[in-house]
Short mmCIF file of C-alpha atoms and ligand atoms in Angstrom, two decimals:
data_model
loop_
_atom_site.label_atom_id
_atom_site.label_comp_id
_atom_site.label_asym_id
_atom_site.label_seq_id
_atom_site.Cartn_x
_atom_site.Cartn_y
_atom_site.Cartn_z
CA UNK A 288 57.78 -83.01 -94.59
CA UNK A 289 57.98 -82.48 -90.94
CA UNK A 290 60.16 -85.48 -89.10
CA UNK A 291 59.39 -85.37 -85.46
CA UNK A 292 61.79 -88.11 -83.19
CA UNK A 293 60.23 -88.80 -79.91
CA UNK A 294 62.23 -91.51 -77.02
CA UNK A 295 59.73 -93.98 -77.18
CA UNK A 296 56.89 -95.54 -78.25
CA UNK A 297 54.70 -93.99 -75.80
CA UNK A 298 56.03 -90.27 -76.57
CA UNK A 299 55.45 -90.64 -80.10
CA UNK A 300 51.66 -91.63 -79.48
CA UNK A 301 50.69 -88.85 -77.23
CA UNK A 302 51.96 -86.79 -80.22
CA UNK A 303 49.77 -88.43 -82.39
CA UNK A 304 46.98 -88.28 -80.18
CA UNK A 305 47.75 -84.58 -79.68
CA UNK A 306 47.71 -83.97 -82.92
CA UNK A 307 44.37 -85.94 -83.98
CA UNK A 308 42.44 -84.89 -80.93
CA UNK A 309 43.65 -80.81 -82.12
CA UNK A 310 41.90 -81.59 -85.90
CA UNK A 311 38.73 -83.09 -84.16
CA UNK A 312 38.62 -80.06 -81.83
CA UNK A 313 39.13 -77.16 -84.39
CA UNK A 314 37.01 -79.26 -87.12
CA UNK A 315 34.69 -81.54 -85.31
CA UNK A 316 33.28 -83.28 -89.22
CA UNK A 317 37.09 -84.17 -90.07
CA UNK A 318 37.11 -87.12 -92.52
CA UNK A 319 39.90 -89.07 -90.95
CA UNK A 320 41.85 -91.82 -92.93
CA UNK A 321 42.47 -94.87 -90.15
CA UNK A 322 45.11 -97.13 -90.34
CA UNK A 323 45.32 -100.58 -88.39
CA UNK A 324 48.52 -102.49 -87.15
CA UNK A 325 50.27 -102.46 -83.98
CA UNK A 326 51.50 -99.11 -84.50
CA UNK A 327 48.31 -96.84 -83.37
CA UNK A 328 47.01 -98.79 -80.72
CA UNK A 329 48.31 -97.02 -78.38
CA UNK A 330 47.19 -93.57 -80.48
CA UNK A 331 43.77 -95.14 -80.20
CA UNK A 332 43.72 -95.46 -76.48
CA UNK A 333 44.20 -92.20 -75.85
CA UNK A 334 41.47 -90.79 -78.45
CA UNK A 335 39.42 -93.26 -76.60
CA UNK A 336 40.34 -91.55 -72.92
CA UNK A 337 39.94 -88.17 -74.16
CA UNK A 338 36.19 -89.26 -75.57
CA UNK A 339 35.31 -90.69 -72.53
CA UNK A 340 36.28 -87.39 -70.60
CA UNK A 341 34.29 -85.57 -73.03
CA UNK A 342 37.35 -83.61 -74.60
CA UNK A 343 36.65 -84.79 -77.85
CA UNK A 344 33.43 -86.14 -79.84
CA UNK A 345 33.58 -88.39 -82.86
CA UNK A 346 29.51 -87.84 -82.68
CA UNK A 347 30.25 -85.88 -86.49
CA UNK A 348 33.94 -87.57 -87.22
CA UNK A 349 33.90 -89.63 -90.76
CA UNK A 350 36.29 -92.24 -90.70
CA UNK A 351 37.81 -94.27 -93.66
CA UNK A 352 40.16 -97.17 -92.97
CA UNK A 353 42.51 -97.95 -95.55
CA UNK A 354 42.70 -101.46 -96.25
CA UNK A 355 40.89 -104.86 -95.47
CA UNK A 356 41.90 -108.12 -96.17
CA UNK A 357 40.13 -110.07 -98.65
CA UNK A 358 37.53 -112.69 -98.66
CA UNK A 359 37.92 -112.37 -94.78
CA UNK A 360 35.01 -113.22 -92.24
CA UNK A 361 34.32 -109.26 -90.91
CA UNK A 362 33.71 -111.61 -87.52
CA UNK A 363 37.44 -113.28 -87.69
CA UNK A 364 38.87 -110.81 -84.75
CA UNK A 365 42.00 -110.53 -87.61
CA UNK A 366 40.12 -108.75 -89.73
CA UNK A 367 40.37 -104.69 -89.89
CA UNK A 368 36.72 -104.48 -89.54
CA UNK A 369 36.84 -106.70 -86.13
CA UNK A 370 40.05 -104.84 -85.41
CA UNK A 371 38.86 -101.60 -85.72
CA UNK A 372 35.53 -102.35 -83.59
CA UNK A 373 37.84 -103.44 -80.95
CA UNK A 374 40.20 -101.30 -80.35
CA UNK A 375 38.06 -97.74 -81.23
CA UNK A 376 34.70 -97.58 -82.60
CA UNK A 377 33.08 -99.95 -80.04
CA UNK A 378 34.62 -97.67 -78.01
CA UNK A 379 33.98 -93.66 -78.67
CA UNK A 380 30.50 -91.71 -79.31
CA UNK A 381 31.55 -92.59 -83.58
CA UNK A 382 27.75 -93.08 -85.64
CA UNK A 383 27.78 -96.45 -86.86
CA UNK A 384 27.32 -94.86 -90.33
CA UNK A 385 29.90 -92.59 -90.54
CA UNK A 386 32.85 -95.17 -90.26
CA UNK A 387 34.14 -96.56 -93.55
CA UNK A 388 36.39 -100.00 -94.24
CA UNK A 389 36.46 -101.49 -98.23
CA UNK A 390 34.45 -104.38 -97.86
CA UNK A 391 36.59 -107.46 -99.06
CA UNK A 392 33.58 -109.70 -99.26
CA UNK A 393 32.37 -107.73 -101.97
CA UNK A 394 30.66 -109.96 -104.74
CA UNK A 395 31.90 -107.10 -107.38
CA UNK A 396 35.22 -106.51 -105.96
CA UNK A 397 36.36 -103.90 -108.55
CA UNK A 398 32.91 -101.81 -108.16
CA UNK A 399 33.58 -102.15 -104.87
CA UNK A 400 37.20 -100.29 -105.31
CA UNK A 401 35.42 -97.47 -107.43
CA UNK A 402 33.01 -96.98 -104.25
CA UNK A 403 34.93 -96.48 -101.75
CA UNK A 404 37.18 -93.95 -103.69
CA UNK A 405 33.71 -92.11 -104.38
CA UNK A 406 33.07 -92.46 -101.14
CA UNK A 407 35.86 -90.59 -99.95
CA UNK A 408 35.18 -87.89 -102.56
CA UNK A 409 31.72 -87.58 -101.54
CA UNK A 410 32.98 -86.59 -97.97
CA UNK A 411 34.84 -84.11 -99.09
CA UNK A 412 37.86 -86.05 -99.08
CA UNK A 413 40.37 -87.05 -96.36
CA UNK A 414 41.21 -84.56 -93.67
CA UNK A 415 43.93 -86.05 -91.99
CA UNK A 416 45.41 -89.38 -92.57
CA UNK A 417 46.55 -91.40 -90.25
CA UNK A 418 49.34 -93.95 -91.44
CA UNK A 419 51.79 -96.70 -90.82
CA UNK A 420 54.61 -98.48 -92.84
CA UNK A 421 55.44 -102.29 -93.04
CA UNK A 422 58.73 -103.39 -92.75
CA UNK A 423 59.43 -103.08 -96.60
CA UNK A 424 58.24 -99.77 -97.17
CA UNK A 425 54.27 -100.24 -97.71
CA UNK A 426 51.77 -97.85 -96.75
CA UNK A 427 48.37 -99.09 -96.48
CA UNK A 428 48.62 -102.46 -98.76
CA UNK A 429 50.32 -100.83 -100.87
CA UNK A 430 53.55 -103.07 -101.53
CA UNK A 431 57.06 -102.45 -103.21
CA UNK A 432 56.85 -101.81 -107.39
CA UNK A 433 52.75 -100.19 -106.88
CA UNK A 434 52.40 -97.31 -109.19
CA UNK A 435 52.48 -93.99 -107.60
CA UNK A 436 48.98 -93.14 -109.57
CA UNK A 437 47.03 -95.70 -108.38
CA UNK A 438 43.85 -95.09 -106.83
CA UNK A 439 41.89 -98.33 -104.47
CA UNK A 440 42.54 -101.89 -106.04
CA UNK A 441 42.97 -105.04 -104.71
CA UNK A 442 46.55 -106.56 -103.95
CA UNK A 443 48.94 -109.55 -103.80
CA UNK A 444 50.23 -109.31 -100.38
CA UNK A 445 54.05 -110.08 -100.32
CA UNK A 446 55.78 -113.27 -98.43
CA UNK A 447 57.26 -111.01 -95.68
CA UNK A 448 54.15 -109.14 -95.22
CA UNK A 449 52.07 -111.98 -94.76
CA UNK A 450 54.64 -113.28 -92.31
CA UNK A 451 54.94 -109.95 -90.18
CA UNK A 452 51.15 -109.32 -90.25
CA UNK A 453 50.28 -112.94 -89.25
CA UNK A 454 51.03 -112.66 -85.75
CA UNK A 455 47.35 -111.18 -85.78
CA UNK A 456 46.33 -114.85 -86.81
CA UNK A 457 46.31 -118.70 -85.40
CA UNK A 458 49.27 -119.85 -87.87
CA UNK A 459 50.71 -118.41 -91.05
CA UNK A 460 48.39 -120.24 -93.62
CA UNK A 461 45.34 -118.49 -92.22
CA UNK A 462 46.74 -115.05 -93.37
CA UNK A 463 45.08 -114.19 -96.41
CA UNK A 464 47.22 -113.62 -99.50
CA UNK A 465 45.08 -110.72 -100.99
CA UNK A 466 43.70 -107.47 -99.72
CA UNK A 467 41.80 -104.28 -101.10
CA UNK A 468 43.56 -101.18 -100.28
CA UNK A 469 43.54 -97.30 -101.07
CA UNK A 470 45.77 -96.35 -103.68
CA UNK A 471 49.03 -94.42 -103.49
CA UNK A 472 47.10 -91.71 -105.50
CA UNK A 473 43.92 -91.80 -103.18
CA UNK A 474 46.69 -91.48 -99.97
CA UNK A 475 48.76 -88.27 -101.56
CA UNK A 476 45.08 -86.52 -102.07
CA UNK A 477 44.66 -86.40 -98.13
CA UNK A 478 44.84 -83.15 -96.64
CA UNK A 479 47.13 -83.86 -94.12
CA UNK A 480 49.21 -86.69 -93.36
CA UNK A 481 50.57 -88.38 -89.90
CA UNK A 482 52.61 -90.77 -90.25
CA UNK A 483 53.64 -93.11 -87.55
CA UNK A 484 56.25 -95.55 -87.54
CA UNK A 485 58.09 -97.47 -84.07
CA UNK A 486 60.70 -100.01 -83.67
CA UNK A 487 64.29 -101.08 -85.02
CA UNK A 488 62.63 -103.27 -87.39
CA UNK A 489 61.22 -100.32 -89.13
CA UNK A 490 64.83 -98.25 -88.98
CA UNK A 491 65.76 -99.30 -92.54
CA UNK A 492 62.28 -98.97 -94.35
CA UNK A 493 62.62 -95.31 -92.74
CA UNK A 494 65.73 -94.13 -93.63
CA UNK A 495 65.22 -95.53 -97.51
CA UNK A 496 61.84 -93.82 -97.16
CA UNK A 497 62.65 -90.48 -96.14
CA UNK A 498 66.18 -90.13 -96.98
CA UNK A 499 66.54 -92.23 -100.13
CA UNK A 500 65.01 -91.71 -103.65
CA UNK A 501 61.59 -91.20 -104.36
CA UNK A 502 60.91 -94.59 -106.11
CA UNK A 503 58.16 -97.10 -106.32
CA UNK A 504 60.39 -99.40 -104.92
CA UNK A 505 59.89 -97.79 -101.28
CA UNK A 506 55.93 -96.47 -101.36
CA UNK A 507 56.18 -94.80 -98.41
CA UNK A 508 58.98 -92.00 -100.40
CA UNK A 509 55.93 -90.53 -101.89
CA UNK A 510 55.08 -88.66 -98.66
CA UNK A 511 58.51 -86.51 -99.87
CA UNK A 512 56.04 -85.05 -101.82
CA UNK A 513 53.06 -84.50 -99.49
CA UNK A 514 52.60 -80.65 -98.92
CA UNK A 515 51.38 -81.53 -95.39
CA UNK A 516 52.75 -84.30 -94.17
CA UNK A 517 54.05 -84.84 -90.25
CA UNK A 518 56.43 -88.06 -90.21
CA UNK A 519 56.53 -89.33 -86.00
CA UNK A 520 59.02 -91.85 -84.91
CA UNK A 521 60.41 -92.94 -82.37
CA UNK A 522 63.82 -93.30 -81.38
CA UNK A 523 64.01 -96.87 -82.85
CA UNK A 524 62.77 -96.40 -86.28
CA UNK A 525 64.76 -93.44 -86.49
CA UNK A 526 68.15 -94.53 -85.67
CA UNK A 527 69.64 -95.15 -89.07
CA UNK A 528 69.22 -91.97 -90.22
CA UNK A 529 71.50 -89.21 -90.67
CA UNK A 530 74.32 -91.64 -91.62
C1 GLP B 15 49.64 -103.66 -92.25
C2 GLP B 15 48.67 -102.57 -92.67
C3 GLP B 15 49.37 -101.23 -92.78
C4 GLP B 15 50.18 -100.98 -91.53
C5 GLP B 15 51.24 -102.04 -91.43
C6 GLP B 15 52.18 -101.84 -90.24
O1 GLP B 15 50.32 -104.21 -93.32
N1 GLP B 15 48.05 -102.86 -93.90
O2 GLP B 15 48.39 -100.22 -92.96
O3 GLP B 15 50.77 -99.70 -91.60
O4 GLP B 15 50.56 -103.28 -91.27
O5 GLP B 15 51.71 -102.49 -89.12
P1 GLP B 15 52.31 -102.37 -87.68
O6 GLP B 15 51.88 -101.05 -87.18
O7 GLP B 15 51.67 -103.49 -86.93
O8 GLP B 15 53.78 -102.48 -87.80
#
């Protein structure tokens, strides 16, 4: 595990832009594992600039997002599909068909699950993944206490979660309370990992993360154990570490 601390926000993303925009380069049919939140926005921006100045092509880029809220209108702009058409794919050269979110109107929601995992396996698996943390440690929706060897299910979103993710929405009850997501298992079978985390509300989720135990209790302490995993933060997130 690699732990890169940049001054701010806006360092931290060029690094991760850098760093994406180098895989789709070298390896222009990456599989990329996409994460939403407030976190790669900026990330996205500049994948978006360097598309439009034709440094980079997502014309053969596969993309899998990993995680979707569930029994969510894909039209509701809080929704990671709406999110994600937003803020990237409306935006860069990406095929229509090449870009992957679980589909949490499924009528079979478990098939569903086992789909999207084959899926990913079809494409070779995932390249480089692209994540974020919430403020209690989860990676994708993967909250506190999830088994390490789980692979995409759906989930009981926890009280803080739905609090800090409803910001996204008009008022707190129209967060939904369940979402699909990609397992800890199906995350730790990416090639690479990039993980991105910003802001003093993040600081203590970090430092549990990535200098406490490996436990089920913080998800994101699995990446310990990722062979190829690069862990960007900025200066914020990173500031109770070392202590
Ligand atoms: C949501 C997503 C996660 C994301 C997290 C952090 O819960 N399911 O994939 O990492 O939010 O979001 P933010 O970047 O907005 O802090």
């Amino acid at each position: 595990m690699k732990i890169l601390i940049f001054e701010n926000y806006e360092k931290m993303s060029k690094e991760a832009t850098r760093i994406i925009a180098a895989q789709i380069l070298r390896y222009p049919d990456s599989v990329l594992g996409l994460a939403t939140g407030s976190t790669p926005m900026l990330t996205y921006k500049r994948l978006i600039r360097l598309c439009e100045e034709e440094i980079i092509s997502f014309k053969k880029i596969k993309t899998f997002n990993l995680d979707e809220y569930l029994k969510i209108d894909i039209k509701n702009p809080a929704s990671y599909h709406a999110f994600m058409e937003e803020v990237l794919f409306n935006k860069i050269d990406i095929d229509e068909k090449n870009w992957y979110i679980p589909n949490g109107n499924a009528e079979d929601i478990d098939k569903e699950c086992i789909l999207y995992d084959k899926k990913i396996k079809e494409m070779g698996g995932i390249d480089l993944m692209l994540l974020g943390m919430g403020s209690n440690g989860h990676i994708a929706f993967n909250e506190p206490g999830t088994s390490f060897s789980t692979r995409t299910h759906v989930v009981d979103l926890e009280e803080n979660t739905i609090r800090d993710n409803s910001r996204f929405f008009d008022k707190l009850e129209d967060v939904p309370t369940q979402a699909i997501t990609l397992g800890m298992r199906s995350i730790m079978e990416s090639k690479q990992i990039l993980f991105m985390a910003s802001g003093a509300n993040k600081a203590k989720a970090i430092r549990d993360a990535f200098e406490g135990p490996i436990s089920v209790d913080v998800p994101a302490s699995i990446l310990q154990l990722h062979p190829n995993a690069t862990i960007l933060l900025d200066e914020a997130a990173a500031m109770e570490l070392g202590r």
